[in-house]
Coordinates of C-alpha atoms in Angstrom, one line a residue:
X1335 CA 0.0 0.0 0.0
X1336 CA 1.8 3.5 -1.0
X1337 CA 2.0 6.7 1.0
X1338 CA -1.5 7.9 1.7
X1339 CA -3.9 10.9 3.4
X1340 CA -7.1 10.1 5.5
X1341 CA -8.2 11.1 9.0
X1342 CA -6.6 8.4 11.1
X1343 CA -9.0 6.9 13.4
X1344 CA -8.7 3.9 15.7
X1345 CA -10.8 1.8 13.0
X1346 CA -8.2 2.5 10.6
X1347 CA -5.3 1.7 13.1
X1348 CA -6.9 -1.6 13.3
X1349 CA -7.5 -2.1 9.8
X1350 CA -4.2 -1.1 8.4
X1351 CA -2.5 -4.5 7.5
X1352 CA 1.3 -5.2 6.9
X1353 CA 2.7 -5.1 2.9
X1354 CA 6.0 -5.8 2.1
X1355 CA 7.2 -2.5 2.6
X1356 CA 6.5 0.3 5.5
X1357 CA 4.5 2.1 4.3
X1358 CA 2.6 5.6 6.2
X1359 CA -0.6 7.4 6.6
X1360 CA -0.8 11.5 7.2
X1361 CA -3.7 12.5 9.3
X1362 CA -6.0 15.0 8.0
X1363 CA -7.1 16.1 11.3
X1364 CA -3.5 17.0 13.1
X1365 CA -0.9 17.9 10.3
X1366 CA 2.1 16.3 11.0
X1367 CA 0.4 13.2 12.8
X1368 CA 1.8 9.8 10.6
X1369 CA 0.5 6.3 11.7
X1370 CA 3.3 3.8 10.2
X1371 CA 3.0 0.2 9.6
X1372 CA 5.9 -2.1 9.0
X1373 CA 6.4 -5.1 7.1
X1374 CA 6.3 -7.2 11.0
X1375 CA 2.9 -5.7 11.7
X1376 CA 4.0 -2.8 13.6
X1377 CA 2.4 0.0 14.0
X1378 CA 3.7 3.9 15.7
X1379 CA 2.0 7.0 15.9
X1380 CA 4.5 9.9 15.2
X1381 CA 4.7 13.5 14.9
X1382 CA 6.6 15.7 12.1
X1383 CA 7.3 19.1 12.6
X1384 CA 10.2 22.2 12.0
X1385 CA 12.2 23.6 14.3
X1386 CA 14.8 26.2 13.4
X1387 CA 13.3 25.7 9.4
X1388 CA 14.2 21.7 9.6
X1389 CA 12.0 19.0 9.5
X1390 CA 11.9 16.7 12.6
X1391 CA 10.1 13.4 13.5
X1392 CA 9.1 12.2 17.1
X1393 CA 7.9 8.7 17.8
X1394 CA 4.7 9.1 20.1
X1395 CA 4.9 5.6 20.7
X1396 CA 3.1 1.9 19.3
X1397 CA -0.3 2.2 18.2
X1398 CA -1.0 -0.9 20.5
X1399 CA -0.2 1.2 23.3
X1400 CA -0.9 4.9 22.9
X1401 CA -4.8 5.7 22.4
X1402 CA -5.0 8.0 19.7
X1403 CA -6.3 10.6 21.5
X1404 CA -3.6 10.8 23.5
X1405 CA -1.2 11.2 20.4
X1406 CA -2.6 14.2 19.4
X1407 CA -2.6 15.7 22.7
X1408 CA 1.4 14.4 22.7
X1409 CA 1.3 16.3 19.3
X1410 CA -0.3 19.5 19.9
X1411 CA 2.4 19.5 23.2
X1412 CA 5.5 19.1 20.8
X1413 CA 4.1 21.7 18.2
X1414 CA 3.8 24.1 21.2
X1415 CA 7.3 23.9 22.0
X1416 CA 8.5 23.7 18.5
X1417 CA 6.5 27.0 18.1
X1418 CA 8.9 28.6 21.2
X1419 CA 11.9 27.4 19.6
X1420 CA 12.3 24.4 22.0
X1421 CA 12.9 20.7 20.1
X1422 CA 11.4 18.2 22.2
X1423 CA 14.1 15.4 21.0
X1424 CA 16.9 17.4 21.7
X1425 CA 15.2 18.4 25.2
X1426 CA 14.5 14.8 25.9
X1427 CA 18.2 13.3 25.2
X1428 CA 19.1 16.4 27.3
X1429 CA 17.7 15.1 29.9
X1430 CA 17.9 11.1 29.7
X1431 CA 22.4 12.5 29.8
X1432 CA 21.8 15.3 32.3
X1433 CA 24.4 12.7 34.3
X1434 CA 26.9 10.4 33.5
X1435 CA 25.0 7.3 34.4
X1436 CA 22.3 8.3 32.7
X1437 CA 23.6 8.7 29.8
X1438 CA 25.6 4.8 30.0
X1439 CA 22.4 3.8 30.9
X1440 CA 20.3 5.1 27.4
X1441 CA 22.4 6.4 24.8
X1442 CA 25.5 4.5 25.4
X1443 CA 23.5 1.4 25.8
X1444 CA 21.7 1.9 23.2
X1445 CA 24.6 3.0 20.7
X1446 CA 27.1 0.0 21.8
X1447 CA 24.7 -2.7 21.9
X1448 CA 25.0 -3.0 18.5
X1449 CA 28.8 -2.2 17.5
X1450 CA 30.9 -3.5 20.5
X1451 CA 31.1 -6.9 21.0
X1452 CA 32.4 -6.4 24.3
X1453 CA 29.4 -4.2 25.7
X1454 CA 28.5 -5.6 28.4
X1455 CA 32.1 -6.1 30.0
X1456 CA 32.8 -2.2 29.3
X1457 CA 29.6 -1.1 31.0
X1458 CA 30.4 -3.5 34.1
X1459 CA 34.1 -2.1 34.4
X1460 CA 32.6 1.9 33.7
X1461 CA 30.3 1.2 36.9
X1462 CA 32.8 -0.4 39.2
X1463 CA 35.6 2.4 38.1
X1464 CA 32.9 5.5 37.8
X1465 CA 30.0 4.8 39.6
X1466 CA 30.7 7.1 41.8
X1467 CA 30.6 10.0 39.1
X1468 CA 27.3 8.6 38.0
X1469 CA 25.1 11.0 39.4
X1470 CA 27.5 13.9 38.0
X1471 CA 26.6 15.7 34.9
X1472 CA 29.0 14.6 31.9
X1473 CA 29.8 18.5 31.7
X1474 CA 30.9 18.9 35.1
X1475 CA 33.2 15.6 35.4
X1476 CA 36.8 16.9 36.1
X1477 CA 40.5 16.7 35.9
X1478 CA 40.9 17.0 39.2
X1479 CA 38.3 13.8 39.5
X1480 CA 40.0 11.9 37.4
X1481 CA 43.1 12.4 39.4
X1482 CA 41.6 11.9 42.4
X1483 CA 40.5 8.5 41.2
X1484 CA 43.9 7.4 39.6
X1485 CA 45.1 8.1 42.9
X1486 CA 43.5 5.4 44.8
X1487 CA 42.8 3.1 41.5
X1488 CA 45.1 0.2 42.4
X1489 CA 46.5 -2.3 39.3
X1490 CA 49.1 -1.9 36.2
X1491 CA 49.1 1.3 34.2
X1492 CA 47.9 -0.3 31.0
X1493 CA 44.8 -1.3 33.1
X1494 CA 44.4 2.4 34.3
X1495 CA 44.8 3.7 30.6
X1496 CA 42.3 1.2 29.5
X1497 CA 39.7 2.2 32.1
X1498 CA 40.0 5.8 31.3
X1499 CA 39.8 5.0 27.6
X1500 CA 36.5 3.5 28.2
X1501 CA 35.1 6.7 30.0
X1502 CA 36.9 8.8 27.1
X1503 CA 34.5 7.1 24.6
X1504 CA 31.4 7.5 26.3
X1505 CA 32.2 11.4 26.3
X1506 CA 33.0 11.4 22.6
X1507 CA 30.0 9.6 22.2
X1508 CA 28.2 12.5 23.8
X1509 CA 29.7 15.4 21.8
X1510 CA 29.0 13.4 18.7
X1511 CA 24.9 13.3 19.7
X1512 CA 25.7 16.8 20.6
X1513 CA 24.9 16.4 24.1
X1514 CA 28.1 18.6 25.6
X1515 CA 29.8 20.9 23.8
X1516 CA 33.5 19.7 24.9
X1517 CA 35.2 16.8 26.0
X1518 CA 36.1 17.9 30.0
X1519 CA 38.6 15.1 30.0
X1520 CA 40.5 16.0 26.6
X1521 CA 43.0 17.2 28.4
X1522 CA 43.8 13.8 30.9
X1523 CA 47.0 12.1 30.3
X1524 CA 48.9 10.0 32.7
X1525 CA 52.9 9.5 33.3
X1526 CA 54.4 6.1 34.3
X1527 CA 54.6 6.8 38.3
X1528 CA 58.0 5.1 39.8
X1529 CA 55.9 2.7 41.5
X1530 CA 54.7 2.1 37.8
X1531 CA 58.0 2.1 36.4
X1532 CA 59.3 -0.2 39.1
X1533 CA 56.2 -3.0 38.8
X1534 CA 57.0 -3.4 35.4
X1535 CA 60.7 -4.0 36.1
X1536 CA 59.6 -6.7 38.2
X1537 CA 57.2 -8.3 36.0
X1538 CA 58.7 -11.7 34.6
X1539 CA 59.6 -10.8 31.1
X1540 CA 58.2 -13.8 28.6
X1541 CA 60.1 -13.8 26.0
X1542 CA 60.8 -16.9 23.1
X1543 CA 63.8 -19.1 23.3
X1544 CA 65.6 -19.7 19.9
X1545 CA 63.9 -23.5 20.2
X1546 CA 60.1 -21.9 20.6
X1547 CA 61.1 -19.8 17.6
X1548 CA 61.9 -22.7 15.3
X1549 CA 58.7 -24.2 16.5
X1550 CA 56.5 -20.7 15.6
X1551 CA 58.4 -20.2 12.5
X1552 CA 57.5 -24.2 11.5
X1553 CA 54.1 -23.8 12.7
X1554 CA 53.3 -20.6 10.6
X1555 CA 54.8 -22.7 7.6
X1556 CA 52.5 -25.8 8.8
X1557 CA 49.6 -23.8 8.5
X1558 CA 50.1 -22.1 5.4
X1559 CA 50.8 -25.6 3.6
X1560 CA 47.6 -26.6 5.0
X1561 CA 45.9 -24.0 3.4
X1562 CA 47.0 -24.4 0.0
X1563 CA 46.7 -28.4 0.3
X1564 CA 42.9 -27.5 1.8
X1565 CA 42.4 -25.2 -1.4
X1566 CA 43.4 -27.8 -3.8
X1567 CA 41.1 -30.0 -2.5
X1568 CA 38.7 -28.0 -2.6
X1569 CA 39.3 -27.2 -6.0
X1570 CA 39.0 -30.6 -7.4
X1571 CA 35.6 -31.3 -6.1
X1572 CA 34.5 -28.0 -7.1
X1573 CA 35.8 -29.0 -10.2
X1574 CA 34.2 -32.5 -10.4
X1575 CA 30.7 -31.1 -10.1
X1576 CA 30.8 -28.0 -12.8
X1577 CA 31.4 -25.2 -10.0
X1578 CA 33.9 -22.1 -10.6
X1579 CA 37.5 -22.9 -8.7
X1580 CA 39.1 -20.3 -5.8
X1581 CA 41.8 -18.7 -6.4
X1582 CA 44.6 -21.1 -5.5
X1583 CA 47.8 -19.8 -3.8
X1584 CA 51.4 -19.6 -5.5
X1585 CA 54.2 -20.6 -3.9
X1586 CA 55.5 -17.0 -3.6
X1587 CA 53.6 -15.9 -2.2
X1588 CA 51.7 -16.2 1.5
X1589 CA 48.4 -17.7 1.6
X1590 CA 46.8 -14.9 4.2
X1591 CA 48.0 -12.0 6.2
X1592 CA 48.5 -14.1 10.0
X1593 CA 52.3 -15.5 8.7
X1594 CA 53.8 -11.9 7.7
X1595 CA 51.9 -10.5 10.9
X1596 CA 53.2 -12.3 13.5
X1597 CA 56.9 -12.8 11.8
X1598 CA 56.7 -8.9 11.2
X1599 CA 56.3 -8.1 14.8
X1600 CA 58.9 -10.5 15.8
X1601 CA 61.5 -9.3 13.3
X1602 CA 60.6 -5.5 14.1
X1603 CA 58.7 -5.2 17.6
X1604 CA 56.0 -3.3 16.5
X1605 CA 52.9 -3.1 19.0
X1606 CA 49.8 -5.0 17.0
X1607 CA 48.1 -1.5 17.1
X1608 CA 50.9 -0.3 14.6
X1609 CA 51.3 -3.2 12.6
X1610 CA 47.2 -2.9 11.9
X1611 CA 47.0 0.8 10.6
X1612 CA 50.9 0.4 9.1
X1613 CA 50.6 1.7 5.4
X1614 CA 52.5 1.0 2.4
X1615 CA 53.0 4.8 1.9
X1616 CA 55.1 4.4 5.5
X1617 CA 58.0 2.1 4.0
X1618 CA 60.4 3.0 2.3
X1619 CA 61.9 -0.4 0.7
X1620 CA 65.0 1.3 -0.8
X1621 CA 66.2 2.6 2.8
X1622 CA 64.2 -0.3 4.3
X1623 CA 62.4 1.9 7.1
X1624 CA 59.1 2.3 8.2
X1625 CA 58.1 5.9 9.2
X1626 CA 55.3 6.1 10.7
X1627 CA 53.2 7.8 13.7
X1628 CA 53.3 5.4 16.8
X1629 CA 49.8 5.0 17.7
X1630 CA 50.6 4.8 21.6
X1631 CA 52.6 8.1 22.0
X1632 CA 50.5 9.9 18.8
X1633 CA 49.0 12.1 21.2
X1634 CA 52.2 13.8 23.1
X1635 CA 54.9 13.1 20.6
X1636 CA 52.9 13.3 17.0
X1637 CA 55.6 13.4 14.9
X1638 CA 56.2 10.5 12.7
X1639 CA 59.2 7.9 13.7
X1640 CA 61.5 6.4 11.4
X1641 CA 62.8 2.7 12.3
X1642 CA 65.2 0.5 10.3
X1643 CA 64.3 -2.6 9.8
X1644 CA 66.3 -6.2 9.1
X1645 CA 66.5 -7.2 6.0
X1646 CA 64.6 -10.0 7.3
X1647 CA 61.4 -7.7 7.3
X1648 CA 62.0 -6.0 4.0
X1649 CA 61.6 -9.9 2.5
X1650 CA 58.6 -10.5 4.6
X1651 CA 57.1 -6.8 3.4
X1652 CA 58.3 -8.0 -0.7
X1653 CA 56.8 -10.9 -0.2
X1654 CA 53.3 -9.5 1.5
X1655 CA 53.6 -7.0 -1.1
X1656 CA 52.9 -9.8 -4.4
X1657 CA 49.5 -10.3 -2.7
X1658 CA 48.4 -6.7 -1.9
X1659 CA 47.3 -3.9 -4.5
X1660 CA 50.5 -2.1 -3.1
X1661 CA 48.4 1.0 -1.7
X1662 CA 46.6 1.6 1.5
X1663 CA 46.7 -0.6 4.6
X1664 CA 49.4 -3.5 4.7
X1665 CA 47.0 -5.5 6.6
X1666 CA 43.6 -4.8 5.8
X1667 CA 40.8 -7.0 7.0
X1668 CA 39.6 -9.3 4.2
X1669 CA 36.3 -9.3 5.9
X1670 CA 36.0 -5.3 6.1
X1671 CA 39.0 -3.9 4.5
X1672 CA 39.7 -1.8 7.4
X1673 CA 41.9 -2.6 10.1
X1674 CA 41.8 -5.4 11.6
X1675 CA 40.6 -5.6 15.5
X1676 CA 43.3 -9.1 16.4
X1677 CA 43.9 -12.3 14.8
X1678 CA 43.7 -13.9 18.2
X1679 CA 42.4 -16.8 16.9
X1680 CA 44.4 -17.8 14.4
X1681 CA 47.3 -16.8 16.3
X1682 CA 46.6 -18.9 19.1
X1683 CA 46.0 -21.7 17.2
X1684 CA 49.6 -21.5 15.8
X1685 CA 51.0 -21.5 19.0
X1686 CA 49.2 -24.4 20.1
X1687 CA 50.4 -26.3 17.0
X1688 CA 53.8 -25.1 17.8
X1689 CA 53.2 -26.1 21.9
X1690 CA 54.1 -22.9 23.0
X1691 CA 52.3 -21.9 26.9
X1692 CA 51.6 -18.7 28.0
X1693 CA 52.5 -16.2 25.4
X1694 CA 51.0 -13.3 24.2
X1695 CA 51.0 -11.6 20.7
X1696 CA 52.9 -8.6 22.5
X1697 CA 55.5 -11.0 23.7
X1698 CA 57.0 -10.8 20.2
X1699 CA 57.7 -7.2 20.9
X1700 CA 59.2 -8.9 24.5
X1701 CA 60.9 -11.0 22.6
X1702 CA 62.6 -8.7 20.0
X1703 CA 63.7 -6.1 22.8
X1704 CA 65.5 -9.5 25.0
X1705 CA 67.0 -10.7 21.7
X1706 CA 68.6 -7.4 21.2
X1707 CA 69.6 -7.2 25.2
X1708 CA 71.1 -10.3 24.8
X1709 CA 73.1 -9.8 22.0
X1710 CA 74.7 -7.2 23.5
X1711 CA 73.2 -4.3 21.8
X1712 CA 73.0 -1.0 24.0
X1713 CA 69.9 -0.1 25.8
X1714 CA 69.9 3.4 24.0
X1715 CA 69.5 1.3 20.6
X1716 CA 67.0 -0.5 21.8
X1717 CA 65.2 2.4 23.8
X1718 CA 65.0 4.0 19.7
X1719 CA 64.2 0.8 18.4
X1720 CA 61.0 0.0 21.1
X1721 CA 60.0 3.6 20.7
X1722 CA 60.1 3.6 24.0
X1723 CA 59.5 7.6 25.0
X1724 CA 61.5 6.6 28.5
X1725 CA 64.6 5.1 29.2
X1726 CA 63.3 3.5 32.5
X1727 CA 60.6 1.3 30.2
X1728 CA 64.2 0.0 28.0
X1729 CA 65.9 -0.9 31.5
X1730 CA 63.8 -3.9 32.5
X1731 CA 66.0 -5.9 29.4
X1732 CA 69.1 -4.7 31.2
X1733 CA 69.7 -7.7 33.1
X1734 CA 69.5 -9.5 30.0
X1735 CA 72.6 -7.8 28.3
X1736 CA 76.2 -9.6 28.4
X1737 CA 77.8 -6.5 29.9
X1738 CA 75.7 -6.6 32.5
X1739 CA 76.1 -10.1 33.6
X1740 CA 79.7 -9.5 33.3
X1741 CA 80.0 -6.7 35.5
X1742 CA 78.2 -8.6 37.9
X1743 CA 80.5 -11.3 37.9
X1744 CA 83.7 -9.1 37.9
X1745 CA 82.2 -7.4 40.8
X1746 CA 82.3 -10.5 42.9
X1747 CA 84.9 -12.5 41.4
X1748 CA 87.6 -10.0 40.6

C-alpha cells in the first residue's frame, strides 16, 4: 500500500494491514500526525514538525499502546514547543544525559549494543571504576576527578589507561549526539609513576627461546601448507561437479595475512596496534624503514618515527607485497578492509600447533627487545628501536645484556 492521506481513526489503526514494505498514513485532522505500519505488523504513531526551518520526527509511541487521542494531545504539546523554539528530542536526550550514568544507561546502551562486541564487559568495568561520578553531569566531570580517582585506582598502568579510555568514549559519544559541547577530559594524560615504572621491572619478562622460535616459525609454515593443500582440495571437487575454482595460492607468495603479521612483529617489535594501521605509503623499501606515527605516543609526541628494519622484514614486506594492490593498509581485514581488530584466533591456534604456553602476541615485541639485550646491543638502541618515550621502560632488558652479567660477575669475582 503506498504513502497515503485520510483522518486516522482507531478503526483505521486496526484495519491497516502489513505489505512488504512500511508504508505511512498522514492524518488529515492534526498535520504532522503519521501512523506507520511495518512489514512485522508494527504500527507507531508519530509527529513531524520544523524547528529552526528543519524538518523533525518524534515517535509518540506503538499504536498498540498509545490511544489516539492521547497522540494528538502528545502532538499539539510538541508543536507548542517547536512554536517557542524548543525541540522536544533534543530536550528529551538532554535530559535522559543530564548525568553520566544516565547517559551509560540510554544512549551508550543503546549505541554500543550493537557495534561492541564487548558491551557488556565495558559497561560493568565503567560502573565499578565511575559509579561514583554517576550522578554527576557529563559537563561537570573533572581533571581533578580523574586524578583523584587514579590516585586510589590500584593495578598496572595499562589497566588504568584502559579504564579511562572506556570513559573517554562514552564522552565522545556524547559530543557526537551533541549532548556537551567539549570533552572535559581531553585534556587527561597519565605518566608512568616510579611505582609504575618499578612493577614493570619486576614483571617476569616472557620472551621466546631460539627452540620456541623454530617451532612458531614451522608452525606458521605448517599452517600455510595446510591451506593451500585444503584449497586444492577443494578445487578438485569443485571442479568434479561443474562449479567455478578459488583462487589457488602460488608458492611465492603467503596464503593470508596471519604468517607476515606475526613474523613482522617479531623481526621489528612493533605493537599489534601499529602493525594494523601500518601503510604501504610508510615504507620505504630502498632505505628499508618504516616511518610512521606510533599510535601509543600519537597524542604527546605526534611526529612521525622512522625505524630500520632487518632485512629479514624488507623480505617478509616484498613478499606481502605480491599479494596486496601495493596502496593503502598492509593488513587490511579481508572481511572489512579496514583494520583489523586481532587475529587472536588464528594466532593462538599457531602457538598451540607449535606447543608454546603462556604467550601473548605482545610478547614478540618482549621478545625482539630481549634478543637485542642479549646480543649485547646497548639499551639506547633498543630504547630507539622499542619507541620507548623513556629510558626506564628499556631498562627492564638490562639484566638480559652480556655487559651486564659480566660486570656482575667481575664485581664478585675479581
Amino acid at each position: 500500500m503506498p504513502n497515503s492521506v485520510a483522518t486516522i481513526t482507531a478503526g483505521l489503526i486496526s484495519s491497516s494491514k502489513p505489505e512488504e514494505w512500511a508504508y505511512e498514513i498522514r492524518d488529515t485532522k492534526i498535520k504532522g500526525l503519521v501512523l506507520r505500519v511495518q512489514p512485522s505488523g508494527h504500527k507507531s504513531l508519530n509527529y513531524e514538525y520544523r524547528i529552526h526551518g528543519r524538518k523533525k520526527r518524534k515517535s509518540l509511541g506503538s499504536a498498540a499502546i498509545i490511544t489516539l487521542s492521547q497522540a494528538r494531545a502528545k502532538a499539539i504539546q510538541i508543536q507548542h514547543f517547536a512554536n517557542d523554539g524548543i525541540d522536544v528530542n533534543h530536550r528529551a536526550r538532554i535530559e535522559r544525559a543530564s548525568t553520566l550514568g544516565a547517559f551509560i544507561e540510554n544512549d551508550y546502551t543503546d549505541y554500543a549494543k550493537g557495534t561492541i562486541l564487548s558491551f557488556e564487559n565495558i559497561r560493568n568495568r565503567l560502573c565499578q571504576n565511575f559509579g561514583h561520578l554517576y550522578d554527576r553531569p557529563m559537563a561537570e566531570i573533572s581533571v581533578a576527578d580523574i586524578k583523584k580517582w587514579r590516585a586510589g585506582k590500584k593495578g598496572k598502568f595499562q589497566t588504568v589507561i584502559k579504564e579511562l579510555a572506556y570513559l573517554k568514549s562514552v564522552i565522545n559519544l556524547a559530543i557526537k549526539l551533541d549532548l556537551i559541547e567539549s570533552h572535559p577530559l581531553g585534556r587527561v594524560q597519565f605518566e608512568r609513576t616510579e611505582k609504575d615504572i618499578a612493577d614493570l621491572s619486576e614483571e617476569k619478562l616472557r620472551y621466546l627461546s631460539r627452540d620456541e622460535e623454530a617451532r612458531l616459525r614451522a608452525a606458521l609454515m605448517t599452517r600455510e601448507e595446510r591451506i593451500r593443500v585444503e584449497r586444492q582440495s577443494g578445487n578438485r571437487w569443485r571442479s568434479d561437479r561443474g562449479h567455478p575454482e578459488m583462487p589457488t595460492f602460488p608458492e611465492e607468495q603467503y596464503v593470508d595475512a596471519i604468517q607476515p603479521i606475526v613474523m613482522l612483529a617479531l623481526l621489528t617489535g612493533l605493537r599489534q596496534g601499529d602493525i594494523f594501521t601500518l601503510e604501504w605509503k610508510d615504507i620505504d623499501e630502498n632505505q628499508q624503514t618504516i616511518t610512521k606515527q606510533i599510535n601509543k605516543t600519537r597524542r604527546h609526541k605526534p611526529r612521525k618515527t622512522t625505524l630500520q628494519i632487518s632485512d629479514g622484514a624488507a623480505r617478509i614486506l616484498a613478499k606481502w607485497k605480491k599479494s596486496s594492490s601495493g596502496n593503502g593498509l598492509v593488513f587490511p581485514s579481508p572481511i572489512t578492509g579496514k583494520c583489523y581488530n586481532n587475529i587472536y584466533k588464528a594466532f593462538n591456534t599457531v602457538l598451540k600447533e607449535a606447543e608454546i604456553d603462556d604467550f601473548r602476541f605482545h610478547d614478540l615485541r618482549h621478545t625482539f627487545a630481549s634478543w637485542l639485550a642479549i646480543g649485547g646491543v646497548d639499551l639506547y638502541t633498543i630504547q630507539r628501536l622499542m619507541t620507548h618515550s623513556d629510558l626506564k621502560m628499556t631498562q627492564r632488558y638490562a639484566h638480559l645484556s652480556p655487559d651486564h652479567m659480566r660486570d656482575a660477575l667481575d664485581k664478585v669475582f675479581g
